[in-house]
Amino acid sequence: EPTAPPTAAPTSAPEPTAPPTAPAGQVLLADGFNESGWATLSGPSWQVGYQGGRYRVQGDAGSGAIWSYRVAPASDVSIGVDMQVLSGEGGLLLRFLDANNYLSVVLNPSQTSYRVEQQRGGALNALAGGQSEAINAGADASNRLVVRVRGDALQVFVNGQQLADVVATSAPDAARYGLLVIAKDTASEALFDNLEIRAAE
């Protein structure tokens, strides 16, 4: 009797896994930048203040890190904000104790890159960084940056996709946070909107 050709054992396709999404928790604070609460200040090479229903932070080349900060409801939180980085790098300031001790997360949409840094005792340490297709490119692009801080753990999400999960050793237990640009070799300018702070879960 002819025999049937051997057949391959049936295989099941792997279940697709959903991409990581930004953490959700109880909303502690929401700010649409309605021109109250944040500083409006300027210096010879920098400006912070409200502009057209958003908050603007700007620094000329060589002015370094320019920020405006406030106090969060708690030190362990998830902070999210919509950003349009017109030039250079812009992002979030976290666990701000003073100018020598804080965490920062910045995006550079023109290069679709990000960077996570810790300023500790005046020394700057890079915790994570690189390029990601999750970052919408260009000066006209809007990106949703969400950073979850709990203890020394720091998670970074851009447009719902997790980019970094790092430990910031001995990060200050400070509830102050802010919006910033970093203007070293080039000028930086960013517009921020739809700030939301949630409980870290």
GROMACS .gro file of C-alpha atoms in nm:
model
  201
    1GLU     CA    1   0.000   0.000   0.000
    2PRO     CA    2   0.130   0.349  -0.079
    3THR     CA    3   0.210   0.549   0.229
    4ALA     CA    4   0.116   0.911   0.273
    5PRO     CA    5   0.411   1.147   0.277
    6PRO     CA    6   0.513   1.252   0.626
    7THR     CA    7   0.360   1.573   0.739
    8ALA     CA    8   0.510   1.829   0.968
    9ALA     CA    9   0.374   1.838   1.317
   10PRO     CA   10   0.127   2.120   1.355
   11THR     CA   11   0.273   2.423   1.523
   12SER     CA   12   0.089   2.700   1.696
   13ALA     CA   13   0.184   3.059   1.629
   14PRO     CA   14   0.316   3.242   1.935
   15GLU     CA   15   0.071   3.471   2.101
   16PRO     CA   16   0.145   3.833   2.015
   17THR     CA   17   0.257   4.035   2.313
   18ALA     CA   18   0.127   4.384   2.364
   19PRO     CA   19   0.392   4.655   2.383
   20PRO     CA   20   0.452   4.803   2.727
   21THR     CA   21   0.228   5.095   2.800
   22ALA     CA   22   0.271   5.392   3.025
   23PRO     CA   23   0.169   5.324   3.385
   24ALA     CA   24  -0.169   5.433   3.511
   25GLY     CA   25  -0.265   5.525   3.863
   26GLN     CA   26  -0.487   5.765   4.050
   27VAL     CA   27  -0.460   6.116   3.908
   28LEU     CA   28  -0.308   6.344   4.172
   29LEU     CA   29  -0.270   6.657   3.960
   30ALA     CA   30  -0.362   6.769   3.607
   31ASP     CA   31  -0.241   7.096   3.455
   32GLY     CA   32  -0.340   7.237   3.118
   33PHE     CA   33  -0.114   7.542   3.169
   34ASN     CA   34  -0.388   7.798   3.209
   35GLU     CA   35  -0.138   8.066   3.311
   36SER     CA   36  -0.129   8.018   3.685
   37GLY     CA   37   0.120   7.853   3.917
   38TRP     CA   38   0.432   7.830   3.702
   39ALA     CA   39   0.701   8.096   3.694
   40THR     CA   40   0.736   8.359   3.424
   41LEU     CA   41   1.100   8.467   3.435
   42SER     CA   42   1.387   8.549   3.202
   43GLY     CA   43   1.759   8.613   3.205
   44PRO     CA   44   2.013   8.729   2.949
   45SER     CA   45   2.020   8.387   2.779
   46TRP     CA   46   1.703   8.207   2.892
   47GLN     CA   47   1.326   8.237   2.935
   48VAL     CA   48   1.048   8.041   3.104
   49GLY     CA   49   0.678   8.125   3.094
   50TYR     CA   50   0.337   8.073   2.941
   51GLN     CA   51   0.285   8.097   2.566
   52GLY     CA   52  -0.036   8.029   2.375
   53GLY     CA   53  -0.190   7.787   2.624
   54ARG     CA   54   0.135   7.597   2.674
   55TYR     CA   55   0.445   7.644   2.887
   56ARG     CA   56   0.771   7.742   2.717
   57VAL     CA   57   1.128   7.684   2.834
   58GLN     CA   58   1.412   7.828   2.625
   59GLY     CA   59   1.789   7.856   2.659
   60ASP     CA   60   2.054   8.001   2.430
   61ALA     CA   61   2.354   7.791   2.332
   62GLY     CA   62   2.591   7.756   2.625
   63SER     CA   63   2.331   7.830   2.892
   64GLY     CA   64   2.318   7.465   3.009
   65ALA     CA   65   2.015   7.321   3.188
   66ILE     CA   66   1.722   7.564   3.212
   67TRP     CA   67   1.423   7.459   3.419
   68SER     CA   68   1.109   7.567   3.598
   69TYR     CA   69   0.995   7.351   3.890
   70ARG     CA   70   0.708   7.291   4.130
   71VAL     CA   71   0.630   7.045   4.411
   72ALA     CA   72   0.450   6.719   4.330
   73PRO     CA   73   0.190   6.567   4.567
   74ALA     CA   74   0.440   6.285   4.645
   75SER     CA   75   0.796   6.181   4.562
   76ASP     CA   76   0.692   5.841   4.416
   77VAL     CA   77   0.481   5.939   4.115
   78SER     CA   78   0.428   5.897   3.744
   79ILE     CA   79   0.464   6.229   3.559
   80GLY     CA   80   0.347   6.269   3.198
   81VAL     CA   81   0.353   6.566   2.965
   82ASP     CA   82   0.305   6.644   2.595
   83MET     CA   83   0.613   6.810   2.448
   84GLN     CA   84   0.703   6.988   2.128
   85VAL     CA   85   1.078   7.036   2.118
   86LEU     CA   86   1.136   7.317   1.869
   87SER     CA   87   1.513   7.287   1.891
   88GLY     CA   88   1.770   7.095   2.092
   89GLU     CA   89   1.660   6.885   2.389
   90GLY     CA   90   1.366   6.911   2.627
   91GLY     CA   91   1.210   6.697   2.896
   92LEU     CA   92   1.138   6.642   3.264
   93LEU     CA   93   1.326   6.725   3.581
   94LEU     CA   94   1.261   6.482   3.870
   95ARG     CA   95   1.355   6.439   4.235
   96PHE     CA   96   1.498   6.791   4.231
   97LEU     CA   97   1.684   6.862   4.555
   98ASP     CA   98   1.912   7.139   4.427
   99ALA     CA   99   2.121   7.228   4.122
  100ASN     CA  100   2.367   6.950   4.209
  101ASN     CA  101   2.121   6.670   4.286
  102TYR     CA  102   1.836   6.568   4.054
  103LEU     CA  103   1.726   6.335   3.774
  104SER     CA  104   1.650   6.439   3.417
  105VAL     CA  105   1.496   6.274   3.112
  106VAL     CA  106   1.522   6.457   2.779
  107LEU     CA  107   1.421   6.394   2.419
  108ASN     CA  108   1.585   6.523   2.103
  109PRO     CA  109   1.319   6.462   1.835
  110SER     CA  110   1.540   6.588   1.552
  111GLN     CA  111   1.765   6.288   1.624
  112THR     CA  112   1.486   6.061   1.763
  113SER     CA  113   1.707   6.019   2.069
  114TYR     CA  114   1.659   6.024   2.445
  115ARG     CA  115   1.882   6.049   2.750
  116VAL     CA  116   1.836   5.970   3.121
  117GLU     CA  117   2.084   6.134   3.357
  118GLN     CA  118   2.147   6.175   3.729
  119GLN     CA  119   2.317   6.478   3.875
  120ARG     CA  120   2.461   6.356   4.205
  121GLY     CA  121   2.678   6.575   4.423
  122GLY     CA  122   2.754   6.789   4.118
  123ALA     CA  123   2.871   6.493   3.907
  124LEU     CA  124   2.666   6.401   3.600
  125ASN     CA  125   2.604   6.030   3.538
  126ALA     CA  126   2.438   5.885   3.227
  127LEU     CA  127   2.186   5.615   3.323
  128ALA     CA  128   2.041   5.533   2.980
  129GLY     CA  129   2.009   5.671   2.631
  130GLY     CA  130   1.989   5.597   2.261
  131GLN     CA  131   1.758   5.629   1.966
  132SER     CA  132   1.404   5.498   1.932
  133GLU     CA  133   1.142   5.478   1.660
  134ALA     CA  134   0.886   5.552   1.933
  135ILE     CA  135   0.997   5.917   1.926
  136ASN     CA  136   0.809   6.125   1.670
  137ALA     CA  137   1.072   6.310   1.467
  138GLY     CA  138   1.105   6.677   1.389
  139ALA     CA  139   1.046   7.022   1.537
  140ASP     CA  140   0.673   7.008   1.456
  141ALA     CA  141   0.620   6.672   1.627
  142SER     CA  142   0.448   6.620   1.961
  143ASN     CA  143   0.568   6.347   2.195
  144ARG     CA  144   0.412   6.220   2.517
  145LEU     CA  145   0.684   6.165   2.776
  146VAL     CA  146   0.592   5.972   3.091
  147VAL     CA  147   0.841   5.899   3.369
  148ARG     CA  148   0.757   5.674   3.665
  149VAL     CA  149   0.974   5.715   3.974
  150ARG     CA  150   0.944   5.481   4.270
  151GLY     CA  151   1.228   5.468   4.519
  152ASP     CA  152   1.547   5.450   4.315
  153ALA     CA  153   1.371   5.288   4.016
  154LEU     CA  154   1.302   5.499   3.709
  155GLN     CA  155   1.097   5.394   3.405
  156VAL     CA  156   1.069   5.604   3.090
  157PHE     CA  157   0.786   5.581   2.835
  158VAL     CA  158   0.750   5.776   2.511
  159ASN     CA  159   0.418   5.763   2.326
  160GLY     CA  160   0.320   5.457   2.529
  161GLN     CA  161   0.637   5.256   2.463
  162GLN     CA  162   0.888   5.184   2.737
  163LEU     CA  163   1.239   5.303   2.651
  164ALA     CA  164   1.427   5.267   2.978
  165ASP     CA  165   1.414   5.094   3.316
  166VAL     CA  166   1.704   5.203   3.534
  167VAL     CA  167   1.814   5.245   3.895
  168ALA     CA  168   1.922   5.589   4.011
  169THR     CA  169   2.140   5.509   4.312
  170SER     CA  170   2.074   5.734   4.611
  171ALA     CA  171   1.834   5.957   4.418
  172PRO     CA  172   1.703   6.238   4.639
  173ASP     CA  173   1.371   6.165   4.808
  174ALA     CA  174   1.243   6.502   4.688
  175ALA     CA  175   0.896   6.576   4.553
  176ARG     CA  176   1.006   6.868   4.337
  177TYR     CA  177   0.978   6.817   3.961
  178GLY     CA  178   1.002   7.044   3.661
  179LEU     CA  179   1.014   7.112   3.289
  180LEU     CA  180   1.352   7.170   3.132
  181VAL     CA  181   1.567   7.213   2.826
  182ILE     CA  182   1.940   7.147   2.801
  183ALA     CA  183   2.124   7.402   2.588
  184LYS     CA  184   2.493   7.321   2.566
  185ASP     CA  185   2.637   7.338   2.214
  186THR     CA  186   2.311   7.457   2.057
  187ALA     CA  187   2.005   7.654   2.166
  188SER     CA  188   1.709   7.459   2.300
  189GLU     CA  189   1.340   7.545   2.315
  190ALA     CA  190   1.040   7.333   2.413
  191LEU     CA  191   0.665   7.379   2.463
  192PHE     CA  192   0.480   7.167   2.722
  193ASP     CA  193   0.111   7.084   2.762
  194ASN     CA  194  -0.130   6.842   2.934
  195LEU     CA  195   0.079   6.770   3.241
  196GLU     CA  196  -0.052   6.485   3.454
  197ILE     CA  197   0.082   6.342   3.777
  198ARG     CA  198  -0.044   6.001   3.890
  199ALA     CA  199   0.026   5.787   4.193
  200ALA     CA  200   0.304   5.535   4.124
  201GLU     CA  201   0.158   5.184   4.141
   0.00000   0.00000   0.00000
